[in-house]
PDB file of C-alpha atoms in Angstrom:
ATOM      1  CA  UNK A   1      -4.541  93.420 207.686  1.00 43.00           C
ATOM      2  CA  UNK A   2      -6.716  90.852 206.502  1.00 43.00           C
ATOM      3  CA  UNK A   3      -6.719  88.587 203.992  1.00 45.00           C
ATOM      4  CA  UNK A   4      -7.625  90.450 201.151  1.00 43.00           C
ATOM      5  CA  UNK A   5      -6.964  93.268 200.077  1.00 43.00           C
ATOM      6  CA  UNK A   6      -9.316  95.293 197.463  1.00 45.00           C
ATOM      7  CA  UNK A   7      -8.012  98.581 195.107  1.00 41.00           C
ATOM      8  CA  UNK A   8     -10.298 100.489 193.318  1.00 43.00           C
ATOM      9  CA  UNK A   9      -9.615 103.312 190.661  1.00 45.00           C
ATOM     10  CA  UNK A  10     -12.665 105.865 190.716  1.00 44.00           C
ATOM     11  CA  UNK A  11     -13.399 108.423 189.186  1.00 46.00           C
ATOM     12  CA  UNK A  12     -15.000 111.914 190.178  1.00 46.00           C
ATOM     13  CA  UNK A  13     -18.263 111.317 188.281  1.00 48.00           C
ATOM     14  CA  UNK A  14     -18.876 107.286 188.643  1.00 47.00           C
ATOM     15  CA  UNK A  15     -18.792 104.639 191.428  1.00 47.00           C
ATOM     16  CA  UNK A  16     -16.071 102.432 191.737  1.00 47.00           C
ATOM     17  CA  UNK A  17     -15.594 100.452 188.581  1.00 48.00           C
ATOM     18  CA  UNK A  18     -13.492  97.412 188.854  1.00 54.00           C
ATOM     19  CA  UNK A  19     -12.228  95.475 192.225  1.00 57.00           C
ATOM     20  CA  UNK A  20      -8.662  93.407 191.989  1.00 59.00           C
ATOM     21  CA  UNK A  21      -8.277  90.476 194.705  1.00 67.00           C
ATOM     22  CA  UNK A  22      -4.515  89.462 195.744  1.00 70.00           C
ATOM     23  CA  UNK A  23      -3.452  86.110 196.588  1.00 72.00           C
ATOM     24  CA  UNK A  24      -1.774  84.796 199.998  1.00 75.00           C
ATOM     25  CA  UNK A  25       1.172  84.854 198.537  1.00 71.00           C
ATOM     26  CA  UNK A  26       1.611  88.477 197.253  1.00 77.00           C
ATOM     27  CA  UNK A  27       0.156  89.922 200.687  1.00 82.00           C
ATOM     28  CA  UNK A  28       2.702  87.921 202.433  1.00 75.00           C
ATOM     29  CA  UNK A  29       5.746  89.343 200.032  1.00 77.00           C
ATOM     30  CA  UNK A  30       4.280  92.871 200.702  1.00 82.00           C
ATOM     31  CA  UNK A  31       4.191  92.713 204.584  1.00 83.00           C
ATOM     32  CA  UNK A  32       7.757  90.973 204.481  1.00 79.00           C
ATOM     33  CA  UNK A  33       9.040  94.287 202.007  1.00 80.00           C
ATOM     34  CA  UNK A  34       7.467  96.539 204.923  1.00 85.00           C
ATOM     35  CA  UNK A  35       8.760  94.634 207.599  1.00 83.00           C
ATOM     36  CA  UNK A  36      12.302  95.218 206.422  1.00 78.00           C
ATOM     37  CA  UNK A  37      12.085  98.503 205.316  1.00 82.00           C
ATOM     38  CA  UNK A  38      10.830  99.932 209.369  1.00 84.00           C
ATOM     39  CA  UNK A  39      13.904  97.845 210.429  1.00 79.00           C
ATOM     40  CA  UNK A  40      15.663  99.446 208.260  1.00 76.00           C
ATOM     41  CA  UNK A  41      15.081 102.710 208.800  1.00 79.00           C
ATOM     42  CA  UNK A  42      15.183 102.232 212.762  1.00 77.00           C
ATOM     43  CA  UNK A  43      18.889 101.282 212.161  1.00 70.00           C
ATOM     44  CA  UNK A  44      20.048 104.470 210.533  1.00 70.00           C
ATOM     45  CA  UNK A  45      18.593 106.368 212.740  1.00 72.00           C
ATOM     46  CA  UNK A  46      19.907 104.692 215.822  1.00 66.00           C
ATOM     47  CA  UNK A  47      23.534 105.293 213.603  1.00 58.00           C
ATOM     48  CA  UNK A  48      23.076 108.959 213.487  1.00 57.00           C
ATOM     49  CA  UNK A  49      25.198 110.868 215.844  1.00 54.00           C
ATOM     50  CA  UNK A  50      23.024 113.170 218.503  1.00 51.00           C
ATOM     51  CA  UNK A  51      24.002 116.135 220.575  1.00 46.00           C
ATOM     52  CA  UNK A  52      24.671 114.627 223.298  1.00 43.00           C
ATOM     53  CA  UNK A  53      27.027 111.694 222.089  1.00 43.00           C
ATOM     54  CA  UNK A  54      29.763 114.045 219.947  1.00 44.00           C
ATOM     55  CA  UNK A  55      32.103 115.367 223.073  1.00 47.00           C
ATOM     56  CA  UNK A  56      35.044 117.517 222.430  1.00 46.00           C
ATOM     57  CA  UNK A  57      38.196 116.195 222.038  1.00 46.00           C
ATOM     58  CA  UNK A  58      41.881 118.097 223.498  1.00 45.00           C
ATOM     59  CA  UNK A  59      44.910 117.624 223.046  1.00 42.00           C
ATOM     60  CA  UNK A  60      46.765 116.881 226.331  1.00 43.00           C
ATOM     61  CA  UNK A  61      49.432 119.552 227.072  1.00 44.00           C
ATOM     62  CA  UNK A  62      52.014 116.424 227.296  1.00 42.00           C
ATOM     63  CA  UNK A  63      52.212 115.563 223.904  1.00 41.00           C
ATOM     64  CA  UNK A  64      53.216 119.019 223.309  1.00 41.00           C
ATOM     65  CA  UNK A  65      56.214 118.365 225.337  1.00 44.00           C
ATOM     66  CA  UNK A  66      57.025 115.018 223.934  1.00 45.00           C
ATOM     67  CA  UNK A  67      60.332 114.078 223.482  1.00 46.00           C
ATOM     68  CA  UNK A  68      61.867 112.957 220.236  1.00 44.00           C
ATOM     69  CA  UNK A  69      62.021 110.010 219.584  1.00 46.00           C
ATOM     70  CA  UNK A  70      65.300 108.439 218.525  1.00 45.00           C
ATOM     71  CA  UNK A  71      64.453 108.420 214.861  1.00 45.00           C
ATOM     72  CA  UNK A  72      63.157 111.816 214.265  1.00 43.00           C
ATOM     73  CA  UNK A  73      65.836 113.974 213.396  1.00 43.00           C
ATOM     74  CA  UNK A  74      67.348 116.896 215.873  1.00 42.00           C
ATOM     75  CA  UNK A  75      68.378 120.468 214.161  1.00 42.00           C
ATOM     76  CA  UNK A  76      71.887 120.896 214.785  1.00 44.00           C
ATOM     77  CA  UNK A  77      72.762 123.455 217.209  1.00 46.00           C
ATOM     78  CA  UNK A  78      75.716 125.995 215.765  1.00 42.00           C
ATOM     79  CA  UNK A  79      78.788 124.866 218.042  1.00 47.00           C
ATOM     80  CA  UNK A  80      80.907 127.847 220.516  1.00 50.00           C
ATOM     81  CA  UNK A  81      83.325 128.170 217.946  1.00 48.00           C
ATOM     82  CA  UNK A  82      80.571 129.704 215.558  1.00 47.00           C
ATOM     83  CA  UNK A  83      78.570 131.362 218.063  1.00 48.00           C
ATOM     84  CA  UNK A  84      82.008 132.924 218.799  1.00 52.00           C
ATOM     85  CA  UNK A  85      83.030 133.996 215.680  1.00 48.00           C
ATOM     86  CA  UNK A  86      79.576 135.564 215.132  1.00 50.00           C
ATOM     87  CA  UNK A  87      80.175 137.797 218.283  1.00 54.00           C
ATOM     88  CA  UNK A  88      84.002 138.802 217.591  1.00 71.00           C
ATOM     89  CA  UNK A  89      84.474 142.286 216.558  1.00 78.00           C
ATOM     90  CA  UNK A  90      86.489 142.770 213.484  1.00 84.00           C
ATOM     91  CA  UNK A  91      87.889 146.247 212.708  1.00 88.00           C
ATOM     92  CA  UNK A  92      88.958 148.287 209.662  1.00 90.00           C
ATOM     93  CA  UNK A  93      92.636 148.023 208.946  1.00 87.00           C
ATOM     94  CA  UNK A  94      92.776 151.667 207.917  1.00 86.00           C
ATOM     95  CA  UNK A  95      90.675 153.693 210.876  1.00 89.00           C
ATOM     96  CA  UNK A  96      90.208 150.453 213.409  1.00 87.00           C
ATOM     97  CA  UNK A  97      86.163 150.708 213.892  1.00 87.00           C
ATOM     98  CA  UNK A  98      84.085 148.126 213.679  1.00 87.00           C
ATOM     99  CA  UNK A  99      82.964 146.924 210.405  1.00 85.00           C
ATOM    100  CA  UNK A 100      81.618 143.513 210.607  1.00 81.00           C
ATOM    101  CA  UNK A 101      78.530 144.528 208.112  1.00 84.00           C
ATOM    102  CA  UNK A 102      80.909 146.565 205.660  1.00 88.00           C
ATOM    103  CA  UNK A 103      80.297 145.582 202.184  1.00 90.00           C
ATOM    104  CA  UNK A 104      84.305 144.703 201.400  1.00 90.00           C
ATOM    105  CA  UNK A 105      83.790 142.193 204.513  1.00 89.00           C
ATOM    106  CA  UNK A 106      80.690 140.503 203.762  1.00 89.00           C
ATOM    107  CA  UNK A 107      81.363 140.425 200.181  1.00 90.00           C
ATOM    108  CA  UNK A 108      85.166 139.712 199.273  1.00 92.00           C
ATOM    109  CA  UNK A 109      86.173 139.012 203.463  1.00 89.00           C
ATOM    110  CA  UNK A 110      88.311 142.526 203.832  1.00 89.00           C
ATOM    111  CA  UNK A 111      88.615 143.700 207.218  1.00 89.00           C
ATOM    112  CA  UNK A 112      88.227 147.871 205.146  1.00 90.00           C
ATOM    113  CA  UNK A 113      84.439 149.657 206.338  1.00 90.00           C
ATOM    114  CA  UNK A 114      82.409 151.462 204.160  1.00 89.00           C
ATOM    115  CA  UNK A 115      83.692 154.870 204.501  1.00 89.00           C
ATOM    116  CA  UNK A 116      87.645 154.139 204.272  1.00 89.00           C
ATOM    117  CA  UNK A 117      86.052 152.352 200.976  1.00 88.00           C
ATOM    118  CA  UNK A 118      84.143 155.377 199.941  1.00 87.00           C
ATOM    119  CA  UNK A 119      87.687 157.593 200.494  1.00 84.00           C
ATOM    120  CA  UNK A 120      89.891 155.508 198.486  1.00 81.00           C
ATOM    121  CA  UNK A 121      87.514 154.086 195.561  1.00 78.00           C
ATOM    122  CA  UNK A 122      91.339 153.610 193.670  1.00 77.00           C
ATOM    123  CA  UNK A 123      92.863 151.042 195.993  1.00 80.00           C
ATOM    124  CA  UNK A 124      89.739 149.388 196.493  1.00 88.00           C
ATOM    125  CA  UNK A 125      88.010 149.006 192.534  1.00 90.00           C
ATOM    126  CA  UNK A 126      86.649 146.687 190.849  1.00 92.00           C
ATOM    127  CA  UNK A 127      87.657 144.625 188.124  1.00 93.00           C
ATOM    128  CA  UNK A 128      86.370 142.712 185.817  1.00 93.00           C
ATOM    129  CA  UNK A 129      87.523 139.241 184.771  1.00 92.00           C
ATOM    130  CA  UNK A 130      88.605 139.792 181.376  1.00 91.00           C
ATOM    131  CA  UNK A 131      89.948 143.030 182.049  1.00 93.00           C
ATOM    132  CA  UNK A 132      92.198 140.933 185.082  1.00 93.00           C
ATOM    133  CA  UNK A 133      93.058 138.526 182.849  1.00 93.00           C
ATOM    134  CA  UNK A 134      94.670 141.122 180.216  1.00 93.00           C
ATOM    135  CA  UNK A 135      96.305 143.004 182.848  1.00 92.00           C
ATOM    136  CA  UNK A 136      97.748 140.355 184.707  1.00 94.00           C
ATOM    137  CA  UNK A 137      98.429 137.419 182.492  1.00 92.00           C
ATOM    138  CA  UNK A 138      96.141 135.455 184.057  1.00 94.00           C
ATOM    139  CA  UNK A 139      93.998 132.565 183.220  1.00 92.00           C
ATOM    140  CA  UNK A 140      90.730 130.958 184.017  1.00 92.00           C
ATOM    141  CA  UNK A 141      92.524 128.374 186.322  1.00 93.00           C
ATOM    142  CA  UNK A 142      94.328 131.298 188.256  1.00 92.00           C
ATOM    143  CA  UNK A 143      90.525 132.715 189.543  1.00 93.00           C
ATOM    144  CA  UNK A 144      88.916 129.517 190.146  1.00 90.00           C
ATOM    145  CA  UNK A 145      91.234 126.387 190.772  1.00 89.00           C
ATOM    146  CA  UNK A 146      93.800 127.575 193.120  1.00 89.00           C
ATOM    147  CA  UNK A 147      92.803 127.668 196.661  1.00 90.00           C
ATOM    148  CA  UNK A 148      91.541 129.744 197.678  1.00 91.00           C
ATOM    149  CA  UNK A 149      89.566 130.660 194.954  1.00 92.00           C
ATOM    150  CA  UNK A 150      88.993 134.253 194.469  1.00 93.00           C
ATOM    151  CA  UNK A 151      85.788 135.801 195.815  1.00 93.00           C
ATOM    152  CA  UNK A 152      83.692 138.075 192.883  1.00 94.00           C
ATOM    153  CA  UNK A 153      80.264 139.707 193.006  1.00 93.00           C
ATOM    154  CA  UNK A 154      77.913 139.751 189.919  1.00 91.00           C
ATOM    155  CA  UNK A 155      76.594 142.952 187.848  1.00 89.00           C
ATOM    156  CA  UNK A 156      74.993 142.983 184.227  1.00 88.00           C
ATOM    157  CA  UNK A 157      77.522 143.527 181.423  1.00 85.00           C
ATOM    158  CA  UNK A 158      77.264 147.327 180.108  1.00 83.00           C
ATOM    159  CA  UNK A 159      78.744 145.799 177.047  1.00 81.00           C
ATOM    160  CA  UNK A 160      76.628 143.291 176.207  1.00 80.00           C
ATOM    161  CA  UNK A 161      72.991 143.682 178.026  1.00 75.00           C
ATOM    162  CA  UNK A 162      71.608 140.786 176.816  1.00 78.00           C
ATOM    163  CA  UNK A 163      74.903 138.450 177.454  1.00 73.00           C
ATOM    164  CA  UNK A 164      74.169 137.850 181.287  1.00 80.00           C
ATOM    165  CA  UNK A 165      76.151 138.987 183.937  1.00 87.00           C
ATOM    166  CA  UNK A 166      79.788 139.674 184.288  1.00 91.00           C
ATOM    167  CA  UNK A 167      81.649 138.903 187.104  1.00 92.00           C
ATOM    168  CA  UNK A 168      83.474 141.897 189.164  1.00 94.00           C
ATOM    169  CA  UNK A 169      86.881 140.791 191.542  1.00 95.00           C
ATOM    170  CA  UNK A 170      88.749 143.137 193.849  1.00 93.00           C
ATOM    171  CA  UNK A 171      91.665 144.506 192.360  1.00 92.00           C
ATOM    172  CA  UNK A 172      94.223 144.450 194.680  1.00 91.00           C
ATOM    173  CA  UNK A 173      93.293 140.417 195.492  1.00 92.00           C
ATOM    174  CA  UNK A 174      93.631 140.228 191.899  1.00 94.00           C
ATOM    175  CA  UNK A 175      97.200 141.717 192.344  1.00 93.00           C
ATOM    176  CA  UNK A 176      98.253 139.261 194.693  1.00 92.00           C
ATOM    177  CA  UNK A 177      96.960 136.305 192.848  1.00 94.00           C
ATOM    178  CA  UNK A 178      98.981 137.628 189.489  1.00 94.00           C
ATOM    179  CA  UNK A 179     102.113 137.655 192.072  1.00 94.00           C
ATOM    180  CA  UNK A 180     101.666 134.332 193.832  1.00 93.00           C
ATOM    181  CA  UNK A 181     101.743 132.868 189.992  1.00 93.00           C
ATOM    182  CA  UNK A 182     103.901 134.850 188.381  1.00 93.00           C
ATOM    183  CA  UNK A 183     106.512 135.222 191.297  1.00 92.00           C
ATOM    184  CA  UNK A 184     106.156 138.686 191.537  1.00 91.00           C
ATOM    185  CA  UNK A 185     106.232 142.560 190.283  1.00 91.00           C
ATOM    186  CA  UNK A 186     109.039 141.332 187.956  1.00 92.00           C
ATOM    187  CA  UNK A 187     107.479 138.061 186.784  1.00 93.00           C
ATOM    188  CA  UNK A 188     104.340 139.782 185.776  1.00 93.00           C
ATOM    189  CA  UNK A 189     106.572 142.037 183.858  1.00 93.00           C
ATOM    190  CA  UNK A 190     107.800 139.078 181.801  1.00 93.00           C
ATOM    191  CA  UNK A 191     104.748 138.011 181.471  1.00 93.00           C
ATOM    192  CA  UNK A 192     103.578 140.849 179.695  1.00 93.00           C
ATOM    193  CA  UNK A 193     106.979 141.198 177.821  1.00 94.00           C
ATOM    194  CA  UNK A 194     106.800 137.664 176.383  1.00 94.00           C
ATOM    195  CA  UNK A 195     102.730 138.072 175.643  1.00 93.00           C
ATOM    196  CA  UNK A 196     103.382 140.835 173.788  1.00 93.00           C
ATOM    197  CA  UNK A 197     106.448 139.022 171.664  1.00 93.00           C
ATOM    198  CA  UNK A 198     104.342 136.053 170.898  1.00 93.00           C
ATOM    199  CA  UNK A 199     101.219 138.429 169.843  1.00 93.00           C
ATOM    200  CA  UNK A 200     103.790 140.275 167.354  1.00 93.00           C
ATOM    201  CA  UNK A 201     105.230 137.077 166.304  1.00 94.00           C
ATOM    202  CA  UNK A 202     101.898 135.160 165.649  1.00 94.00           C
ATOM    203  CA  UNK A 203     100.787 138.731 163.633  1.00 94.00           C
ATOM    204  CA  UNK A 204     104.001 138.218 161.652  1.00 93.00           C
ATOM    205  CA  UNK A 205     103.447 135.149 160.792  1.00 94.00           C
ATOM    206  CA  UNK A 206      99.868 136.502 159.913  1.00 93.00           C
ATOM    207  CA  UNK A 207     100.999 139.114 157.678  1.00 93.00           C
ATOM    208  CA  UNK A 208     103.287 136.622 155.569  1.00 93.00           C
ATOM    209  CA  UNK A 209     100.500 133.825 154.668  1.00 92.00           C
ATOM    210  CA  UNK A 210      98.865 136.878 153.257  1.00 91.00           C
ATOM    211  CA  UNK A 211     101.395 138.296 151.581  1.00 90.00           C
ATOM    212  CA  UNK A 212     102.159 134.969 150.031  1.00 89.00           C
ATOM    213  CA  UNK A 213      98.858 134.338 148.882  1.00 87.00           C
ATOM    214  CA  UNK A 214      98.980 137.777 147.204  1.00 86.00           C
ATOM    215  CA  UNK A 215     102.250 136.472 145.418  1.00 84.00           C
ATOM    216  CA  UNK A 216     101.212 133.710 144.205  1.00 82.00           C
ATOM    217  CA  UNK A 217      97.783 135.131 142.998  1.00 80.00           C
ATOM    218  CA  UNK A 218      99.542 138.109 141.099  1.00 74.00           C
ATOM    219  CA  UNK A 219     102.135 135.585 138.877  1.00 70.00           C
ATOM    220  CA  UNK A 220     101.003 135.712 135.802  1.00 71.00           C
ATOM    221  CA  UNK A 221      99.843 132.455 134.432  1.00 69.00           C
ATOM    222  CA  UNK A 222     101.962 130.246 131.474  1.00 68.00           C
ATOM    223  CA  UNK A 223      99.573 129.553 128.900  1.00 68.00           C
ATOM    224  CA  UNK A 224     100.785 126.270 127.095  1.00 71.00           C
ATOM    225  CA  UNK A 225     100.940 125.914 123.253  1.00 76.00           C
ATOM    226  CA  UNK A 226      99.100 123.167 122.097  1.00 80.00           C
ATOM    227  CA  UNK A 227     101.569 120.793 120.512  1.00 81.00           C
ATOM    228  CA  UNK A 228     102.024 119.592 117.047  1.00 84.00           C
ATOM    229  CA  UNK A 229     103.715 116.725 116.171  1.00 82.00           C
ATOM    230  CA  UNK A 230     106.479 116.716 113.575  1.00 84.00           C
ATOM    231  CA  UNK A 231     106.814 113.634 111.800  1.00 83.00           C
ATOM    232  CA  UNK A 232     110.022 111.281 110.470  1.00 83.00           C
ATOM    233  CA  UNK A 233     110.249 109.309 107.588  1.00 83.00           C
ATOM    234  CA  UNK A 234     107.554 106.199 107.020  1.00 83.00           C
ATOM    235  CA  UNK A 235     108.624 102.908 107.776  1.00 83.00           C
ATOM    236  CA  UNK A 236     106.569  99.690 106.070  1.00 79.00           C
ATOM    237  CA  UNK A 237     106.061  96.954 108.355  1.00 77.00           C
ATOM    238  CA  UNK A 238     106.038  93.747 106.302  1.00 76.00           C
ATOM    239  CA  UNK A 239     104.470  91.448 108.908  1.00 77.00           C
ATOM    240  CA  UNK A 240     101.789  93.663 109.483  1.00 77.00           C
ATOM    241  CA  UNK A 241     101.615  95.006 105.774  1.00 76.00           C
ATOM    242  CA  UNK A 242     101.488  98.865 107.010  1.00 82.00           C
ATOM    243  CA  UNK A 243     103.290 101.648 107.596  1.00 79.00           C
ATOM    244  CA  UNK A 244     103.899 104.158 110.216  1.00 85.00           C
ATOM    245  CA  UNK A 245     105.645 107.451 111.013  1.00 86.00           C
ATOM    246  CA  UNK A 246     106.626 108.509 114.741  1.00 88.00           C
ATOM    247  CA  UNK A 247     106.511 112.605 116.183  1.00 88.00           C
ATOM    248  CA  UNK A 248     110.157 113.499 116.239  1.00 84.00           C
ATOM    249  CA  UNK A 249     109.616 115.640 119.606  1.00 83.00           C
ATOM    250  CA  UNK A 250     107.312 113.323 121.882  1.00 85.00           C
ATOM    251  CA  UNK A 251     107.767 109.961 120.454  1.00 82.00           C
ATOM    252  CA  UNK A 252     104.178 109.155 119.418  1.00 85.00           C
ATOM    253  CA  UNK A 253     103.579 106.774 116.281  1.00 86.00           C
ATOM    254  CA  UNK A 254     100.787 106.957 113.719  1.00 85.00           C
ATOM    255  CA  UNK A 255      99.823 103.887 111.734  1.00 80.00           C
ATOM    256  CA  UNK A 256      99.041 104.664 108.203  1.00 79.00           C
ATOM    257  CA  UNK A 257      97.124 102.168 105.565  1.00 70.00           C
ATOM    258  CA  UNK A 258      98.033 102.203 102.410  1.00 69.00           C
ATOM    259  CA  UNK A 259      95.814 100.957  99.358  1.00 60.00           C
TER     260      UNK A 259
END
């Protein structure tokens, strides 16, 4: 570089028309500008990654087969009691074959299979919960509060489609719970008995509000006859110069003024 530096603007017709001289000072601002824009540029490019320098990075089999630490949390392993309960055979009490995946064992835990079910659909029906609870004398408490609680499966309500689901029990556990609180055959017997007395009493007692409304409604109604007063004799009162007459029947006294 020297010391000066010339620019020129020309056009494709003329020479060049005008020359512009820059001071020390400018030139030296522009060399410092280029100066730090080569170092610059030298250090990005010595910051860019080559082929060479990126190396592939594994995984070392051994942290694979780390051990917990004492933090992390283990996954409980089922104890021999389960494990042996999963393995024990149980059998149908009616034809003593295996039925571990019957439906009356999975669902309400009755050692019956499928096809002893299928045979006798009467002893083993379905019921639902208000039906139980008419039949039995039972209440809300008696399905769900007493241990153990009885066991139901789900199915939409033929009745009422859009009501949700109703819930289904097995009969005969239904039977036994209606014993265990009544005391048995007999006390469910009473049960019903004394329902149906207090359903006929409560209906009597029904019956005669109504008919006593219908009494009382049908009496014909006294019409009272408007009163008219039947007066005595006048009496003058001298202190008050005036004189007055009182209704023979009820008592009430007129003041009269005389000219």
């Amino acid at each position: 570089m020297g010391d000066s530096t010339h620019a020129s603007d020309t056009n494709g017709d003329g020479p060049a028309s005008k020359k512009v001289k820059l001071s020390k000072s400018t030139i030296a601002m522009i060399e410092r500008k280029r100066q730090n824009a080569i170092l610059l540029r030298e250090s990005r490019l010595q910051c860019r990654p080559t082929a060479t320098s990126v190396q592939p990075t594994t995984v070392s089999n051994s942290l694979s087969r780390e051990q917990p630490k004492n933090n992390m949390r283990i996954p409980h392993k089922k104890e021999d009691s389960d494990l042996s309960d999963l393995l024990t055979t149980v059998n149908c009490r009616e034809c003593h074959i295996c039925c571990n995946a019957s439906y009356l064992h999975e669902k309400f835990g009755e050692n019956v299979c499928d096809e002893c079910r299928d045979k006798d659909k009467d002893q083993f029906k379905l019921i639902s919960k208000t039906d139980a609870k008419n039949e039995f004398v039972l209440k809300d408490c008696d399905f769900d509060s007493r241990e153990p609680p009885l066991r139901f499966v789900t199915a939409p309500n033929p009745h009422n489609r859009k009501g949700g689901f109703m819930k289904l029990y097995l009969q005969g556990q239904v039977y036994e719970r209606a014993c265990e609180v009544h005391g048995g055959d007999e006390g469910i017997d009473k049960a019903i008995l004394q329902r149906s007395k207090n359903r006929e009493a409560f209906a009597q007692r029904k019956m005669n509000k109504k008919l006593a409304e219908l009494r009382n409604s049908s009496k014909p109604r006294q019409i009272k006859e408007a009163h008219v007063h039947e007066f005595g004799d006048e009496m003058y009162h001298e202190d008050d110069d005036e004189y007055s007459h009182s209704c023979k029947s009820c008592g009430y006294t007129e003041h009269l003024v005389r000219a």
